[in-house]
mmCIF file of C-alpha atoms in Angstrom:
data_model
loop_
_atom_site.group_PDB
_atom_site.id
_atom_site.type_symbol
_atom_site.label_atom_id
_atom_site.label_comp_id
_atom_site.label_asym_id
_atom_site.label_seq_id
_atom_site.Cartn_x
_atom_site.Cartn_y
_atom_site.Cartn_z
ATOM 1 C CA UNK R 25 -10.603 -25.785 -7.752
ATOM 2 C CA UNK R 26 -11.817 -22.175 -7.317
ATOM 3 C CA UNK R 27 -10.538 -19.529 -4.905
ATOM 4 C CA UNK R 28 -12.945 -17.161 -3.426
ATOM 5 C CA UNK R 29 -12.415 -13.711 -1.832
ATOM 6 C CA UNK R 30 -15.292 -11.626 -0.524
ATOM 7 C CA UNK R 31 -15.080 -7.870 -0.026
ATOM 8 C CA UNK R 32 -17.210 -4.961 0.618
ATOM 9 C CA UNK R 33 -18.083 -5.142 4.237
ATOM 10 C CA UNK R 34 -18.173 -2.410 6.685
ATOM 11 C CA UNK R 35 -20.174 -0.309 9.136
ATOM 12 C CA UNK R 36 -23.601 1.136 8.183
ATOM 13 C CA UNK R 37 -26.550 2.552 10.114
ATOM 14 C CA UNK R 38 -29.841 0.855 10.309
ATOM 15 C CA UNK R 39 -31.708 1.243 7.135
ATOM 16 C CA UNK R 40 -28.796 1.787 5.031
ATOM 17 C CA UNK R 41 -27.141 -0.307 2.302
ATOM 18 C CA UNK R 42 -23.960 -2.372 1.587
ATOM 19 C CA UNK R 43 -22.893 -4.133 -1.394
ATOM 20 C CA UNK R 44 -20.657 -7.379 -1.205
ATOM 21 C CA UNK R 45 -18.401 -8.875 -3.847
ATOM 22 C CA UNK R 46 -17.041 -12.407 -4.120
ATOM 23 C CA UNK R 47 -14.207 -12.466 -6.725
ATOM 24 C CA UNK R 48 -13.337 -15.983 -7.842
ATOM 25 C CA UNK R 49 -10.052 -17.296 -9.410
ATOM 26 C CA UNK R 50 -8.594 -20.685 -10.313
ATOM 27 C CA UNK R 51 -11.560 -22.216 -11.651
ATOM 28 C CA UNK R 52 -14.282 -22.110 -14.168
ATOM 29 C CA UNK R 53 -16.686 -19.650 -12.208
ATOM 30 C CA UNK R 54 -19.803 -20.333 -14.400
ATOM 31 C CA UNK R 55 -19.711 -23.900 -13.430
ATOM 32 C CA UNK R 56 -20.513 -23.234 -9.633
ATOM 33 C CA UNK R 57 -23.457 -22.255 -7.756
ATOM 34 C CA UNK R 58 -22.813 -19.415 -5.408
ATOM 35 C CA UNK R 59 -24.163 -19.077 -1.964
ATOM 36 C CA UNK R 60 -23.859 -16.496 0.604
ATOM 37 C CA UNK R 61 -23.911 -17.268 4.281
ATOM 38 C CA UNK R 62 -23.438 -15.417 7.549
ATOM 39 C CA UNK R 63 -22.460 -15.792 10.939
ATOM 40 C CA UNK R 64 -23.251 -13.723 13.903
ATOM 41 C CA UNK R 65 -21.354 -13.742 17.030
ATOM 42 C CA UNK R 66 -22.358 -16.724 19.309
ATOM 43 C CA UNK R 67 -24.655 -18.037 16.388
ATOM 44 C CA UNK R 68 -24.545 -20.866 13.992
ATOM 45 C CA UNK R 69 -23.634 -20.086 10.318
ATOM 46 C CA UNK R 70 -26.846 -19.464 8.289
ATOM 47 C CA UNK R 71 -27.886 -19.207 4.843
ATOM 48 C CA UNK R 72 -28.680 -15.924 3.200
ATOM 49 C CA UNK R 73 -28.866 -16.299 -0.529
ATOM 50 C CA UNK R 74 -27.986 -18.588 -3.418
ATOM 51 C CA UNK R 75 -27.759 -18.137 -7.193
ATOM 52 C CA UNK R 76 -27.241 -20.911 -9.673
ATOM 53 C CA UNK R 77 -24.579 -21.090 -12.390
ATOM 54 C CA UNK R 78 -26.266 -19.046 -15.075
ATOM 55 C CA UNK R 79 -27.862 -16.523 -12.719
ATOM 56 C CA UNK R 80 -31.329 -17.401 -13.851
ATOM 57 C CA UNK R 81 -32.368 -19.103 -10.481
ATOM 58 C CA UNK R 82 -32.100 -17.627 -7.087
ATOM 59 C CA UNK R 83 -33.411 -18.260 -3.585
ATOM 60 C CA UNK R 84 -33.373 -16.184 -0.535
ATOM 61 C CA UNK R 85 -33.878 -16.850 3.424
ATOM 62 C CA UNK R 86 -37.090 -15.477 4.579
ATOM 63 C CA UNK R 87 -35.370 -12.938 6.855
ATOM 64 C CA UNK R 88 -33.680 -11.279 4.060
ATOM 65 C CA UNK R 89 -36.335 -11.668 1.313
ATOM 66 C CA UNK R 90 -37.101 -8.244 -0.234
ATOM 67 C CA UNK R 91 -34.073 -6.620 1.284
ATOM 68 C CA UNK R 92 -31.220 -8.457 -0.459
ATOM 69 C CA UNK R 93 -30.340 -9.224 -3.952
ATOM 70 C CA UNK R 94 -27.935 -11.786 -5.176
ATOM 71 C CA UNK R 95 -26.370 -11.586 -8.647
ATOM 72 C CA UNK R 96 -23.337 -12.600 -10.612
ATOM 73 C CA UNK R 97 -21.457 -11.655 -13.697
ATOM 74 C CA UNK R 98 -19.643 -14.702 -14.985
ATOM 75 C CA UNK R 99 -17.879 -12.647 -17.450
ATOM 76 C CA UNK R 100 -16.134 -10.919 -14.488
ATOM 77 C CA UNK R 101 -15.872 -14.023 -12.219
ATOM 78 C CA UNK R 102 -17.681 -12.325 -9.550
ATOM 79 C CA UNK R 103 -20.748 -12.652 -7.534
ATOM 80 C CA UNK R 104 -22.547 -9.933 -5.670
ATOM 81 C CA UNK R 105 -24.839 -9.431 -2.770
ATOM 82 C CA UNK R 106 -26.647 -6.136 -2.613
ATOM 83 C CA UNK R 107 -28.025 -5.483 0.902
ATOM 84 C CA UNK R 108 -30.768 -2.766 1.576
ATOM 85 C CA UNK R 109 -32.831 -1.716 4.439
ATOM 86 C CA UNK R 110 -30.122 -3.236 6.755
ATOM 87 C CA UNK R 111 -30.983 -3.700 10.711
ATOM 88 C CA UNK R 112 -28.845 -4.661 13.525
ATOM 89 C CA UNK R 113 -29.766 -8.239 13.281
ATOM 90 C CA UNK R 114 -27.869 -8.305 9.866
ATOM 91 C CA UNK R 115 -24.738 -7.830 11.791
ATOM 92 C CA UNK R 116 -22.505 -10.687 10.932
ATOM 93 C CA UNK R 117 -19.364 -11.985 9.130
ATOM 94 C CA UNK R 118 -20.558 -12.799 5.440
ATOM 95 C CA UNK R 119 -19.174 -15.729 3.562
ATOM 96 C CA UNK R 120 -19.422 -16.371 -0.154
ATOM 97 C CA UNK R 121 -19.153 -20.085 -1.223
ATOM 98 C CA UNK R 122 -19.126 -22.080 -4.466
ATOM 99 C CA UNK R 123 -20.673 -25.451 -5.116
ATOM 100 C CA UNK R 124 -21.180 -27.789 -7.984
ATOM 101 C CA UNK R 125 -24.856 -28.256 -6.629
ATOM 102 C CA UNK R 126 -27.547 -25.779 -6.296
ATOM 103 C CA UNK R 127 -28.241 -25.977 -2.689
ATOM 104 C CA UNK R 128 -28.802 -23.946 0.461
ATOM 105 C CA UNK R 129 -27.009 -26.319 2.752
ATOM 106 C CA UNK R 130 -23.553 -24.991 3.869
ATOM 107 C CA UNK R 131 -22.326 -28.555 4.257
ATOM 108 C CA UNK R 132 -22.421 -29.060 0.466
ATOM 109 C CA UNK R 133 -20.247 -26.084 -0.495
ATOM 110 C CA UNK R 134 -16.755 -27.054 -1.023
ATOM 111 C CA UNK R 135 -15.153 -23.722 -1.609
ATOM 112 C CA UNK R 136 -15.458 -20.764 0.673
ATOM 113 C CA UNK R 137 -13.975 -17.256 0.905
ATOM 114 C CA UNK R 138 -12.878 -15.231 3.911
ATOM 115 C CA UNK R 139 -15.767 -13.083 4.680
ATOM 116 C CA UNK R 140 -16.123 -9.553 5.475
ATOM 117 C CA UNK R 141 -17.636 -8.018 8.511
ATOM 118 C CA UNK R 142 -20.946 -6.388 8.174
ATOM 119 C CA UNK R 143 -21.876 -4.194 11.161
ATOM 120 C CA UNK R 144 -25.131 -2.443 11.411
ATOM 121 C CA UNK R 145 -25.629 0.223 14.052
ATOM 122 C CA UNK R 146 -29.064 1.214 15.603
#
């Protein structure tokens, strides 16, 4: 069983950048696909990006493609989400999650970390 803690959120102006981290413990991090999701007030949780176990395969939601980069360092048991060119629509609580399956479906992810708030001002 793996425990996840995401960090790095905050307040940024439109056009700015933020980097999020997802630290894992209690399991073999390299065995898990890592996904990032977000939930804005009054909206459903939505997929942002996913990276498979070795880091060789990634996939992004269309609304973040080209602006966000997902990565991981298995030696440090940490996943990352670098967000650039942020806009107010990116304001949400961001969650990292781990799954044994490479998927964009939140329902499949068994392990979730508490998410940092990202607020983008206009």
